[in-house]
Short mmCIF file of C-alpha atoms and ligand atoms in Angstrom, two decimals:
data_model
loop_
_atom_site.label_atom_id
_atom_site.label_comp_id
_atom_site.label_asym_id
_atom_site.label_seq_id
_atom_site.Cartn_x
_atom_site.Cartn_y
_atom_site.Cartn_z
CA MET S 21 12.85 -58.83 118.61
CA SER S 22 11.07 -61.55 118.99
CA VAL S 23 9.83 -62.27 122.31
CA PRO S 24 11.95 -66.23 121.79
CA ARG S 25 15.35 -64.52 120.93
CA TYR S 26 15.20 -61.75 124.10
CA TRP S 27 14.04 -65.13 125.80
CA ARG S 28 16.98 -67.47 125.36
CA GLU S 29 20.61 -64.24 125.54
CA ILE S 30 19.11 -63.45 129.37
CA PRO S 31 21.59 -65.52 130.71
CA GLY S 32 24.69 -63.95 129.08
CA ARG S 33 23.09 -60.45 128.92
CA THR S 34 21.65 -60.08 131.43
CA ARG S 35 23.11 -62.95 134.07
CA LEU S 36 26.45 -62.39 133.18
CA GLU S 37 26.89 -66.09 132.64
CA ALA S 38 30.56 -66.68 130.12
CA GLN S 39 31.71 -70.05 130.11
CA LYS S 40 35.66 -71.11 131.90
CA CYS S 41 37.62 -73.12 129.94
CA SER S 42 39.31 -76.09 132.99
CA LYS S 43 42.83 -76.39 130.33
CA CYS S 44 43.70 -72.72 130.16
CA GLY S 45 41.41 -70.48 132.82
CA HIS S 46 40.64 -68.13 129.78
CA VAL S 47 36.67 -66.97 130.09
CA ILE S 48 34.59 -66.70 126.10
CA TYR S 49 31.48 -63.74 126.20
CA PRO S 50 30.15 -63.93 125.05
CA GLU S 51 29.65 -68.53 124.38
CA ARG S 52 31.68 -69.73 121.82
CA LEU S 53 31.91 -73.62 120.80
CA ARG S 54 35.47 -73.98 122.13
CA CYS S 55 37.99 -71.57 124.16
CA ASP S 56 39.10 -69.11 121.68
CA LYS S 57 42.62 -69.12 123.16
CA CYS S 58 43.26 -72.73 123.07
CA GLY S 59 40.87 -74.31 122.28
CA GLY S 60 39.41 -76.26 124.12
CA VAL S 61 36.64 -77.98 124.76
CA LEU S 62 36.40 -78.46 128.86
CA LEU S 63 34.23 -75.07 129.66
CA GLU S 64 32.45 -75.44 133.09
CA PRO S 65 29.53 -72.75 133.99
CA TYR S 66 31.41 -69.02 135.45
CA THR S 67 29.87 -65.21 135.43
CA LEU S 68 31.29 -62.63 135.20
CA PRO S 69 32.13 -59.88 137.75
CA GLU S 70 30.05 -57.05 137.80
CA LYS S 71 32.98 -54.45 138.22
CA GLY S 72 35.63 -53.18 135.80
CA LYS S 73 37.24 -50.43 134.36
CA LEU S 74 36.20 -47.72 131.25
CA LEU S 75 38.64 -49.65 128.34
CA THR S 76 37.05 -46.90 125.15
CA PHE S 77 33.96 -45.34 124.62
CA SER S 78 32.14 -43.40 122.73
CA ILE S 79 28.94 -40.33 123.01
CA VAL S 80 26.73 -41.77 119.92
CA ARG S 81 24.98 -38.55 119.04
CA SER S 82 23.62 -40.48 115.55
CA PRO S 83 22.35 -44.23 116.78
CA PRO S 84 20.09 -46.10 115.52
CA SER S 85 16.28 -45.46 115.56
CA ASN S 86 15.12 -47.58 118.67
CA PHE S 87 17.06 -44.90 120.01
CA VAL S 88 17.05 -41.39 118.97
CA LYS S 89 15.14 -41.41 122.30
CA MET S 90 17.98 -41.81 124.38
CA ALA S 91 21.36 -39.92 122.29
CA PRO S 92 23.23 -38.57 123.02
CA PHE S 93 24.70 -41.46 124.95
CA VAL S 94 28.15 -43.26 125.76
CA LEU S 95 28.50 -46.55 124.85
CA GLY S 96 31.95 -48.70 125.74
CA ILE S 97 34.32 -51.63 126.40
CA VAL S 98 34.37 -51.65 129.80
CA GLU S 99 37.05 -54.61 131.01
CA LEU S 100 35.77 -56.56 134.06
CA GLU S 101 37.79 -57.10 137.32
CA ASP S 102 39.33 -60.37 135.40
CA GLY S 103 39.73 -59.07 132.12
CA THR S 104 36.60 -60.42 130.19
CA ARG S 105 36.25 -57.63 127.74
CA ILE S 106 32.28 -56.37 127.69
CA THR S 107 30.14 -53.74 125.17
CA THR S 108 28.14 -51.62 126.42
CA GLN S 109 26.74 -48.74 127.67
CA ILE S 110 27.48 -46.26 130.27
CA THR S 111 24.72 -44.59 133.18
CA ASP S 112 24.36 -42.22 135.75
CA ILE S 113 27.06 -39.92 134.51
CA PRO S 114 26.42 -36.86 132.46
CA VAL S 115 28.11 -37.60 129.06
CA ASN S 116 30.61 -35.41 129.30
CA ASP S 117 31.92 -36.55 132.94
CA VAL S 118 32.57 -40.03 131.01
CA SER S 119 36.60 -41.17 131.47
CA ILE S 120 39.06 -43.22 129.71
CA GLY S 121 39.92 -45.39 133.11
CA MET S 122 36.74 -44.99 134.58
CA SER S 123 35.74 -47.46 137.97
CA LEU S 124 32.59 -49.07 136.45
CA GLU S 125 29.98 -51.47 138.40
CA ALA S 126 26.90 -53.59 136.06
CA VAL S 127 22.98 -52.19 136.82
CA PHE S 128 20.49 -54.08 135.56
CA ARG S 129 18.77 -51.20 132.74
CA LYS S 130 16.42 -50.34 130.22
CA ILE S 131 18.09 -50.54 126.92
CA SER S 132 15.01 -49.87 124.72
CA GLU S 133 11.14 -50.40 123.75
CA ASP S 134 9.72 -51.98 120.17
CA GLY S 135 7.32 -49.34 119.39
CA ASP S 136 4.06 -49.23 121.43
CA SER S 137 3.44 -53.08 121.93
CA GLY S 138 6.63 -53.95 121.30
CA ILE S 139 8.47 -55.81 124.71
CA ILE S 140 10.45 -53.55 127.69
CA GLN S 141 14.31 -55.35 126.26
CA TYR S 142 16.73 -54.86 129.76
CA ALA S 143 20.38 -55.83 130.25
CA MET S 144 23.34 -54.86 132.74
CA LYS S 145 24.36 -50.90 131.89
CA PHE S 146 27.79 -49.54 133.23
CA ARG S 147 27.92 -47.68 135.67
CA PRO S 148 30.83 -44.88 137.83
CA ALA S 149 31.54 -47.84 141.19
CA PHE S 150 30.77 -46.47 143.62
CA ARG S 151 33.87 -46.58 146.73
CA MET E 16 44.50 -74.87 90.14
CA ARG E 17 45.03 -72.70 86.87
CA ARG E 18 46.24 -68.89 86.83
CA VAL E 19 43.07 -65.91 86.22
CA ALA E 20 43.40 -63.02 85.48
CA ILE E 21 40.60 -60.35 85.07
CA ILE E 22 39.73 -58.92 81.65
CA ASN E 23 37.08 -56.48 81.58
CA TYR E 24 35.11 -54.49 84.11
CA GLY E 25 32.16 -51.95 84.31
CA LEU E 26 32.00 -49.36 86.61
CA THR E 27 29.04 -47.20 87.16
CA LYS E 28 29.27 -43.69 88.94
CA VAL E 29 28.53 -43.88 93.13
CA ASP E 30 25.82 -41.94 93.31
CA LYS E 31 21.55 -42.08 94.24
CA HIS E 32 20.57 -43.54 91.58
CA TRP E 33 16.91 -42.52 91.78
CA LYS E 34 15.65 -43.60 88.57
CA LYS E 35 17.42 -47.43 89.45
CA SER E 36 16.91 -50.27 90.32
CA LEU E 37 18.82 -53.19 91.06
CA ARG E 38 19.10 -55.55 87.71
CA GLY E 39 19.40 -51.79 86.38
CA LEU E 40 21.87 -50.65 87.36
CA PHE E 41 24.32 -54.22 88.27
CA GLY E 42 23.18 -54.04 84.32
CA ASP E 43 24.78 -50.71 83.21
CA ALA E 44 28.20 -51.92 84.67
CA ALA E 45 27.56 -55.40 82.88
CA LYS E 46 27.04 -54.19 79.65
CA ALA E 47 30.52 -52.00 80.01
CA ALA E 48 32.23 -55.29 81.19
CA LEU E 49 31.55 -57.22 78.51
CA ASN E 50 31.16 -54.17 75.49
CA ASN E 51 35.03 -53.83 73.69
CA SER E 52 35.31 -57.80 74.74
CA LYS E 53 35.32 -60.70 73.02
CA VAL E 54 33.74 -62.77 75.94
CA THR E 55 30.25 -64.08 74.48
CA ASN E 56 29.36 -66.44 76.71
CA LEU E 57 29.28 -66.29 80.69
CA ASP E 58 29.63 -69.67 81.99
CA ALA E 59 28.50 -68.40 85.89
CA LEU E 60 27.75 -65.04 88.00
CA ILE E 61 28.92 -64.38 91.22
CA ILE E 62 28.07 -60.86 92.76
CA GLY E 63 28.13 -59.21 96.75
CA ASN E 64 25.52 -57.57 97.90
CA MET E 65 24.62 -56.71 101.86
CA CYS E 66 21.44 -55.16 101.78
CA ALA E 67 19.13 -56.10 99.23
CA SER E 68 16.39 -58.14 101.24
CA ASP E 69 16.73 -55.06 104.60
CA LEU E 70 15.90 -51.99 101.41
CA SER E 71 14.99 -53.43 98.11
CA ASP E 72 13.00 -56.58 99.68
CA GLN E 73 14.56 -58.26 97.36
CA ASN E 74 16.71 -61.91 97.85
CA ASN E 75 18.10 -64.34 95.03
CA ILE E 76 19.71 -61.71 93.29
CA GLY E 77 21.34 -64.30 91.58
CA ALA E 78 18.77 -65.42 89.54
CA LEU E 79 17.46 -62.07 89.11
CA LEU E 80 20.25 -60.58 87.31
CA ALA E 81 21.44 -63.17 85.54
CA ASP E 82 17.98 -63.20 84.02
CA TYR E 83 18.22 -59.09 83.30
CA LEU E 84 21.12 -60.03 81.53
CA CYS E 85 20.01 -62.89 79.74
CA ILE E 86 22.14 -65.56 80.54
CA THR E 87 20.56 -68.51 82.07
CA PRO E 88 20.51 -70.76 82.90
CA ALA E 89 24.07 -69.77 83.94
CA THR E 90 25.50 -70.59 88.09
CA ALA E 91 24.32 -67.81 89.63
CA PHE E 92 24.19 -66.79 93.41
CA ARG E 93 24.51 -63.99 95.67
CA VAL E 94 27.45 -64.40 97.96
CA GLU E 95 27.40 -62.13 101.82
CA ALA E 96 29.98 -60.77 103.29
CA ALA E 97 28.64 -57.26 105.49
CA CYS E 98 30.39 -54.91 103.97
CA GLY E 99 32.90 -57.69 102.56
CA SER E 100 30.25 -58.44 100.30
CA GLY E 101 32.18 -57.19 96.78
CA ALA E 102 35.09 -58.83 97.31
CA ALA E 103 34.18 -62.49 98.79
CA ALA E 104 32.41 -63.10 95.86
CA VAL E 105 35.11 -62.27 93.90
CA LEU E 106 37.02 -64.45 95.38
CA ALA E 107 34.22 -66.95 95.35
CA ALA E 108 34.21 -66.68 91.36
CA TYR E 109 38.71 -67.22 91.67
CA THR E 110 38.25 -70.40 93.50
CA ALA E 111 35.12 -70.84 90.65
CA VAL E 112 37.73 -70.20 87.59
CA ALA E 113 41.29 -71.73 88.57
CA SER E 114 39.46 -75.34 89.72
CA GLY E 115 39.39 -76.04 85.97
CA MET E 116 34.96 -76.58 87.08
CA TYR E 117 34.15 -72.69 84.93
CA ASP E 118 35.70 -70.84 82.26
CA VAL E 119 34.54 -67.32 81.81
CA VAL E 120 32.98 -65.64 84.70
CA MET E 121 30.87 -62.30 85.35
CA THR E 122 31.44 -61.14 89.52
CA GLY E 123 31.63 -58.26 90.96
CA GLY E 124 29.21 -56.67 92.95
CA ILE E 125 25.64 -54.38 93.79
CA GLU E 126 24.22 -52.48 96.01
CA LYS E 127 21.54 -49.85 96.25
CA LEU E 128 20.98 -48.35 98.90
CA SER E 129 18.49 -45.05 97.98
CA ASP E 130 15.98 -47.27 97.37
CA GLY E 131 15.81 -47.50 101.81
CA VAL E 132 14.04 -44.57 101.77
CA GLY E 133 12.35 -43.92 105.09
CA ARG E 134 13.46 -47.56 106.29
CA ASP E 135 16.84 -47.72 108.85
CA THR E 136 19.55 -48.27 106.90
CA THR E 137 21.80 -46.80 109.71
CA LEU E 138 19.94 -50.88 111.66
CA SER E 139 20.69 -52.73 108.16
CA LEU E 140 24.73 -51.79 107.63
CA GLY E 141 24.42 -52.33 111.30
CA LYS E 142 23.90 -55.31 111.16
CA ALA E 143 27.38 -56.35 110.19
CA ALA E 144 27.84 -56.07 113.45
CA ASP E 145 26.71 -59.24 116.53
CA ALA E 146 23.40 -58.98 116.97
CA GLU E 147 23.16 -60.13 119.76
CA TYR E 148 26.26 -58.83 121.24
CA GLU E 149 26.90 -55.07 119.85
CA LEU E 150 23.71 -54.34 118.60
CA PHE E 151 21.37 -55.25 121.45
CA TYR E 152 22.75 -52.69 122.94
CA GLY E 153 22.09 -49.14 121.10
CA SER E 154 25.78 -49.19 119.01
CA SER E 155 26.08 -48.84 115.65
CA PHE E 156 28.33 -48.94 112.76
CA VAL E 157 29.73 -45.96 113.55
CA SER E 158 30.26 -45.80 116.99
CA LEU E 159 31.68 -49.85 117.39
CA ASN E 160 34.58 -47.39 115.61
CA ALA E 161 34.18 -44.54 117.42
CA LEU E 162 34.98 -46.96 120.46
CA LEU E 163 38.76 -47.65 117.89
CA MET E 164 38.90 -44.80 117.77
CA ASN E 165 39.10 -43.10 120.24
CA HIS E 166 41.53 -46.53 122.07
CA TYR E 167 43.36 -45.41 119.09
CA MET E 168 44.61 -41.95 120.21
CA HIS E 169 44.97 -42.50 123.40
CA ILE E 170 47.50 -45.42 123.78
CA HIS E 171 49.23 -43.95 120.24
CA HIS E 172 48.25 -40.54 121.52
CA THR E 173 48.33 -39.13 117.47
CA PRO E 174 46.31 -36.09 117.56
CA ARG E 175 42.54 -35.95 115.38
CA ASP E 176 44.09 -33.12 112.76
CA ALA E 177 46.16 -35.96 111.64
CA PHE E 178 42.14 -38.32 110.97
CA ALA E 179 42.42 -35.62 108.80
CA ASP E 180 44.57 -34.57 107.07
CA PHE E 181 43.88 -38.78 106.18
CA ALA E 182 40.88 -37.22 104.67
CA VAL E 183 41.68 -34.30 103.14
CA LEU E 184 44.40 -36.54 101.20
CA MET E 185 41.87 -39.21 100.45
CA HIS E 186 39.05 -36.22 98.46
CA LYS E 187 42.48 -34.45 96.71
CA ASN E 188 42.35 -38.13 95.17
CA GLY E 189 38.53 -38.44 94.65
CA SER E 190 38.84 -34.96 92.77
CA LYS E 191 39.93 -36.22 89.66
CA ASN E 192 38.22 -39.64 89.96
CA PRO E 193 34.48 -39.71 87.72
CA TYR E 194 33.46 -42.76 89.39
CA ALA E 195 34.06 -41.00 92.98
CA GLN E 196 30.07 -40.29 94.84
CA LEU E 197 32.20 -36.90 96.77
CA PRO E 198 34.37 -35.69 93.68
CA PHE E 199 36.14 -32.45 95.73
CA GLU E 200 38.67 -31.20 97.97
CA ILE E 201 37.84 -30.68 101.91
CA THR E 202 40.02 -29.06 103.89
CA ARG E 203 41.10 -30.16 107.26
CA GLU E 204 38.96 -27.66 109.34
CA MET E 205 36.07 -28.33 106.93
CA VAL E 206 36.13 -32.44 108.82
CA LEU E 207 36.94 -30.97 112.92
CA ARG E 208 34.41 -28.73 111.85
CA SER E 209 31.34 -30.83 110.94
CA ASP E 210 28.42 -32.74 112.84
CA LYS E 211 28.93 -34.54 115.96
CA ILE E 212 28.00 -38.77 114.48
CA ALA E 213 29.52 -41.15 117.67
CA ASP E 214 32.45 -39.06 119.52
CA PRO E 215 35.30 -38.38 118.22
CA ILE E 216 34.05 -39.98 114.62
CA THR E 217 32.89 -36.53 112.96
CA LEU E 218 30.49 -36.56 109.22
CA TYR E 219 34.07 -36.38 107.47
CA ASP E 220 35.86 -38.89 109.15
CA CYS E 221 32.97 -41.33 107.39
CA ALA E 222 32.82 -42.64 104.05
CA PRO E 223 29.43 -41.91 103.10
CA VAL E 224 26.72 -44.80 101.69
CA GLY E 225 25.61 -44.81 97.64
CA ASP E 226 24.80 -47.01 94.90
CA GLY E 227 27.07 -48.08 92.76
CA ALA E 228 27.95 -51.80 90.52
CA ALA E 229 30.57 -53.20 89.58
CA ALA E 230 30.99 -56.11 87.59
CA LEU E 231 34.76 -57.97 86.03
CA ILE E 232 35.12 -60.92 83.66
CA LEU E 233 37.37 -63.68 85.15
CA CYS E 234 38.88 -66.39 83.06
CA PRO E 235 42.02 -69.56 82.38
CA LEU E 236 45.43 -66.75 83.07
CA GLU E 237 46.41 -69.47 79.87
CA GLU E 238 43.38 -68.29 77.80
CA ALA E 239 43.02 -64.75 78.44
CA SER E 240 44.75 -63.36 75.30
CA LYS E 241 42.13 -64.52 73.56
CA TYR E 242 39.16 -62.43 74.55
CA SER E 243 41.34 -59.18 75.61
CA ASP E 244 44.86 -57.70 74.95
CA ASN E 245 44.92 -55.88 77.99
CA TYR E 246 44.02 -57.56 81.04
CA VAL E 247 45.74 -58.61 85.01
CA GLU E 248 46.73 -61.94 86.58
CA ILE E 249 45.06 -62.17 90.03
CA SER E 250 48.30 -63.41 91.55
CA GLY E 251 47.65 -63.38 95.42
CA LEU E 252 44.20 -63.39 97.27
CA ALA E 253 43.01 -64.38 100.63
CA GLY E 254 39.80 -64.18 103.24
CA ALA E 255 40.05 -64.00 106.80
CA THR E 256 37.97 -64.01 110.14
CA ASP E 257 38.23 -62.44 113.37
CA THR E 258 35.38 -62.38 115.73
CA ILE E 259 32.24 -60.62 115.23
CA ASN E 260 31.77 -59.03 118.26
CA VAL E 261 34.75 -56.24 118.69
CA SER E 262 35.74 -56.76 122.79
CA SER E 263 36.38 -59.96 122.49
CA ARG E 264 39.31 -59.37 120.97
CA SER E 265 43.23 -58.45 122.54
CA ASP E 266 44.80 -56.30 120.70
CA LEU E 267 41.29 -53.70 119.60
CA LEU E 268 44.50 -51.46 117.73
CA SER E 269 44.88 -54.40 114.82
CA PHE E 270 41.91 -56.31 112.48
CA ASN E 271 43.78 -59.16 112.47
CA SER E 272 41.84 -61.09 109.70
CA THR E 273 43.51 -58.40 107.56
CA VAL E 274 47.10 -59.61 109.33
CA ILE E 275 46.51 -62.97 108.60
CA ALA E 276 44.53 -62.20 105.15
CA ALA E 277 47.87 -59.86 103.60
CA ASP E 278 49.96 -62.23 104.95
CA ARG E 279 48.59 -65.19 102.45
CA ALA E 280 47.85 -62.73 99.90
CA TYR E 281 51.97 -61.07 100.17
CA LYS E 282 53.27 -65.59 100.01
CA MET E 283 51.01 -66.65 97.54
CA ALA E 284 51.59 -63.84 95.06
CA LYS E 285 55.62 -64.59 96.43
CA ILE E 286 55.91 -60.37 97.08
CA THR E 287 55.81 -58.31 100.57
CA PRO E 288 54.36 -54.55 100.81
CA ARG E 289 57.19 -52.93 99.47
CA ASP E 290 56.97 -54.42 96.12
CA VAL E 291 52.86 -52.78 95.77
CA ASP E 292 52.20 -49.49 94.05
CA VAL E 293 48.61 -48.72 94.08
CA ALA E 294 46.53 -49.86 97.30
CA GLU E 295 42.44 -49.44 97.30
CA ILE E 296 41.71 -49.49 101.72
CA HIS E 297 38.45 -50.00 103.45
CA ASP E 298 38.62 -46.22 104.65
CA THR E 299 34.85 -46.46 105.48
CA PHE E 300 36.15 -44.23 108.27
CA THR E 301 39.44 -41.92 108.65
CA ILE E 302 40.89 -45.33 112.26
CA THR E 303 39.31 -47.86 109.82
CA GLY E 304 42.17 -46.21 106.83
CA ALA E 305 44.44 -45.75 110.07
CA ILE E 306 44.90 -49.57 111.17
CA SER E 307 44.76 -50.89 107.84
CA LEU E 308 47.81 -48.82 106.63
CA GLU E 309 49.90 -50.85 109.60
CA ASP E 310 47.84 -54.44 109.41
CA LEU E 311 48.39 -54.83 105.42
CA GLY E 312 51.76 -53.39 106.55
CA PHE E 313 52.65 -50.25 104.74
CA SER E 314 52.96 -47.82 107.98
CA GLU E 315 54.51 -49.28 112.11
CA LYS E 316 51.79 -49.61 115.12
CA GLY E 317 51.02 -46.29 115.56
CA LYS E 318 52.80 -44.15 113.35
CA PHE E 319 50.28 -43.75 110.23
CA ASN E 320 50.50 -39.44 110.38
CA LYS E 321 54.14 -39.37 110.73
CA LEU E 322 53.88 -41.31 106.81
CA LEU E 323 51.21 -39.32 105.63
CA ALA E 324 52.45 -36.23 106.29
CA GLU E 325 55.96 -36.68 105.05
CA GLY E 326 54.31 -37.68 101.92
CA ALA E 327 54.57 -41.70 101.53
CA PHE E 328 51.38 -42.69 100.63
CA GLU E 329 50.73 -40.53 97.49
CA PRO E 330 52.67 -41.62 94.75
CA GLY E 331 56.32 -41.39 94.81
CA GLY E 332 56.38 -42.29 98.10
CA ILE E 333 56.05 -46.11 99.94
CA VAL E 334 52.90 -46.75 98.02
CA ALA E 335 50.16 -45.36 96.44
CA VAL E 336 46.89 -45.34 98.62
CA ASN E 337 43.58 -44.36 96.77
CA PRO E 338 44.20 -43.39 94.01
CA SER E 339 40.83 -44.07 94.01
CA GLY E 340 39.99 -41.57 97.11
CA GLY E 341 38.79 -44.89 99.13
CA LEU E 342 35.65 -45.08 100.77
CA LYS E 343 35.40 -41.40 101.74
CA SER E 344 35.47 -39.68 98.60
CA ARG E 345 34.93 -42.43 95.56
CA GLY E 346 32.26 -43.44 97.81
CA HIS E 347 31.13 -46.98 99.82
CA PRO E 348 29.08 -48.49 97.92
CA VAL E 349 28.48 -51.70 100.61
CA GLY E 350 28.23 -55.08 99.11
CA ALA E 351 29.49 -53.50 95.46
CA THR E 352 32.20 -51.32 97.05
CA GLY E 353 35.30 -54.84 96.78
CA ALA E 354 34.84 -55.68 93.48
CA TYR E 355 35.51 -51.29 93.00
CA GLN E 356 38.64 -51.46 95.04
CA ILE E 357 39.57 -54.43 92.35
CA VAL E 358 38.41 -53.57 89.06
CA GLU E 359 40.51 -49.75 90.11
CA VAL E 360 43.77 -51.35 90.99
CA ALA E 361 42.96 -53.39 87.66
CA MET E 362 42.63 -50.05 85.92
CA GLN E 363 45.20 -48.62 86.93
CA LEU E 364 47.60 -52.00 86.60
CA MET E 365 46.37 -51.50 82.66
CA GLY E 366 46.95 -47.80 82.30
CA ASP E 367 43.37 -47.11 82.20
CA ALA E 368 42.95 -45.28 84.86
CA GLY E 369 43.24 -41.14 83.28
CA LYS E 370 43.86 -38.41 85.90
CA THR E 371 43.65 -40.91 88.59
CA GLN E 372 46.87 -43.08 87.29
CA VAL E 373 49.64 -43.53 89.20
CA PRO E 374 52.44 -43.37 86.44
CA ASP E 375 54.54 -47.54 86.12
CA ALA E 376 51.97 -49.43 88.17
CA GLU E 377 52.89 -53.13 88.22
CA ILE E 378 51.90 -54.61 90.65
CA GLY E 379 48.74 -53.44 92.66
CA LEU E 380 46.62 -54.31 96.12
CA ALA E 381 42.77 -54.40 96.75
CA GLN E 382 41.49 -54.38 100.78
CA ASN E 383 38.14 -55.31 101.38
CA ILE E 384 36.45 -55.01 105.01
CA GLY E 385 33.30 -56.74 105.95
CA GLY E 386 31.56 -55.07 109.57
CA SER E 387 34.66 -53.42 112.48
CA GLY E 388 37.16 -55.79 111.10
CA SER E 389 35.47 -59.24 111.42
CA SER E 390 36.60 -60.59 107.83
CA THR E 391 39.26 -58.70 105.37
CA PHE E 392 39.49 -59.56 101.68
CA VAL E 393 42.90 -58.79 100.00
CA THR E 394 43.55 -58.88 96.38
CA ILE E 395 46.14 -59.04 94.64
CA LEU E 396 47.41 -58.14 91.09
CA ARG E 397 50.10 -58.31 88.47
CA ARG E 398 50.08 -56.20 85.39
CA SER E 399 49.74 -59.05 82.26
CA ARG E 400 50.75 -56.91 79.18
ZN1 LIG P 14 41.80 -72.39 127.58
#
């Protein structure tokens, strides 16, 4: 992955910056030109909540080549407290202990690296919430 | 708009064609389509392909193939909609003929995945998803569909066995198809015990990817009898999209692109799902097949397994599903798959389907998906004999 490509997605991927429709209140993530619910064009900056529940998941055993070192790992869709859904990895838990509906919180983690000399990519994964 | 007919077709077996190049393999399908036809001139070639840039270092497929077929200076270009490229190309060719701009157009699809040996084929196929918000996190085509399957089983309480049984039926059908990549029967136990890829998906839930080429020749319906005495009409077709990112959808268990494309195609053909005799649906994974059966109107939501057990998807049931064996057994030559499906439905209506023939098929449907439901093309054919 090129440096500009990585760098320009930092707001969305690592700061969880999204948009909120000022007409209907729908949260738009990742960002779009208009509200994907009502078509509204007045969108305000909005930061996603960092807590949510696991909607669905998969234990990935045969991933793309730059993730082979981490397999098996858990890919999931997290439903955040405001209803927004995000696809990411579930971490800090044995893969067989993951279950649908579990409470999760965002945590800054290494995602992958581009060989020996490429950039190391970071973003948010989700881990079991401490309550 | 003019009405449009398919007057001829050609297929290669889906396989690992080590000795064939992109142009050589498509040449085989094109030659088969041109043989036995009175077509002497092609005005255009519109071809579906997904992975040639990644795996064969080749772009500009239109010119490459026009040159090889010796049809230059005909208009020629590639259409790309991931796994939906084949049917997208047919839709583009249909509009080219229907509009009156072109008369005789060759369309179809070509994929040479075996050229990707030593490269990351998983990544190349994964590019159908959102690169920045799905692939970035290590997801792949399989794992995104595994998310859907786990969700489906959780919401509908569908037993794992039901998905295996869908694969069993596909292989039973495909065992009779001479063009199939995996033409053999399997058992439920084989599916359940096969290697885990991305839970709950095991190897035998997945369509095998392979090399393949399919070609079709389109012309105005009014002129079809000039070229052939056995042809079919494209009576309805539509393409539709949904969010590229699976998690942006409010309902993960329905492909809205399929619902909308099917609805539009049914209306254009003036039919309902009940009128369809034979359907080739896009079962990249068993879960994709299940969701597709429901979205096309062949099953209620969450009930595909009940109908499957009753034989509803076999000849004599509600609709004969994937007599070719579907992606699961015929194989999935990615950017050519949609073209295979449309050719297979045309063969059924023309009475050319040999051992896979569904008796008296008059109306057929092909559903071709790109990505994990982000693009769907539905094509409806009607017998014109
Ligand atoms: Zn809105």
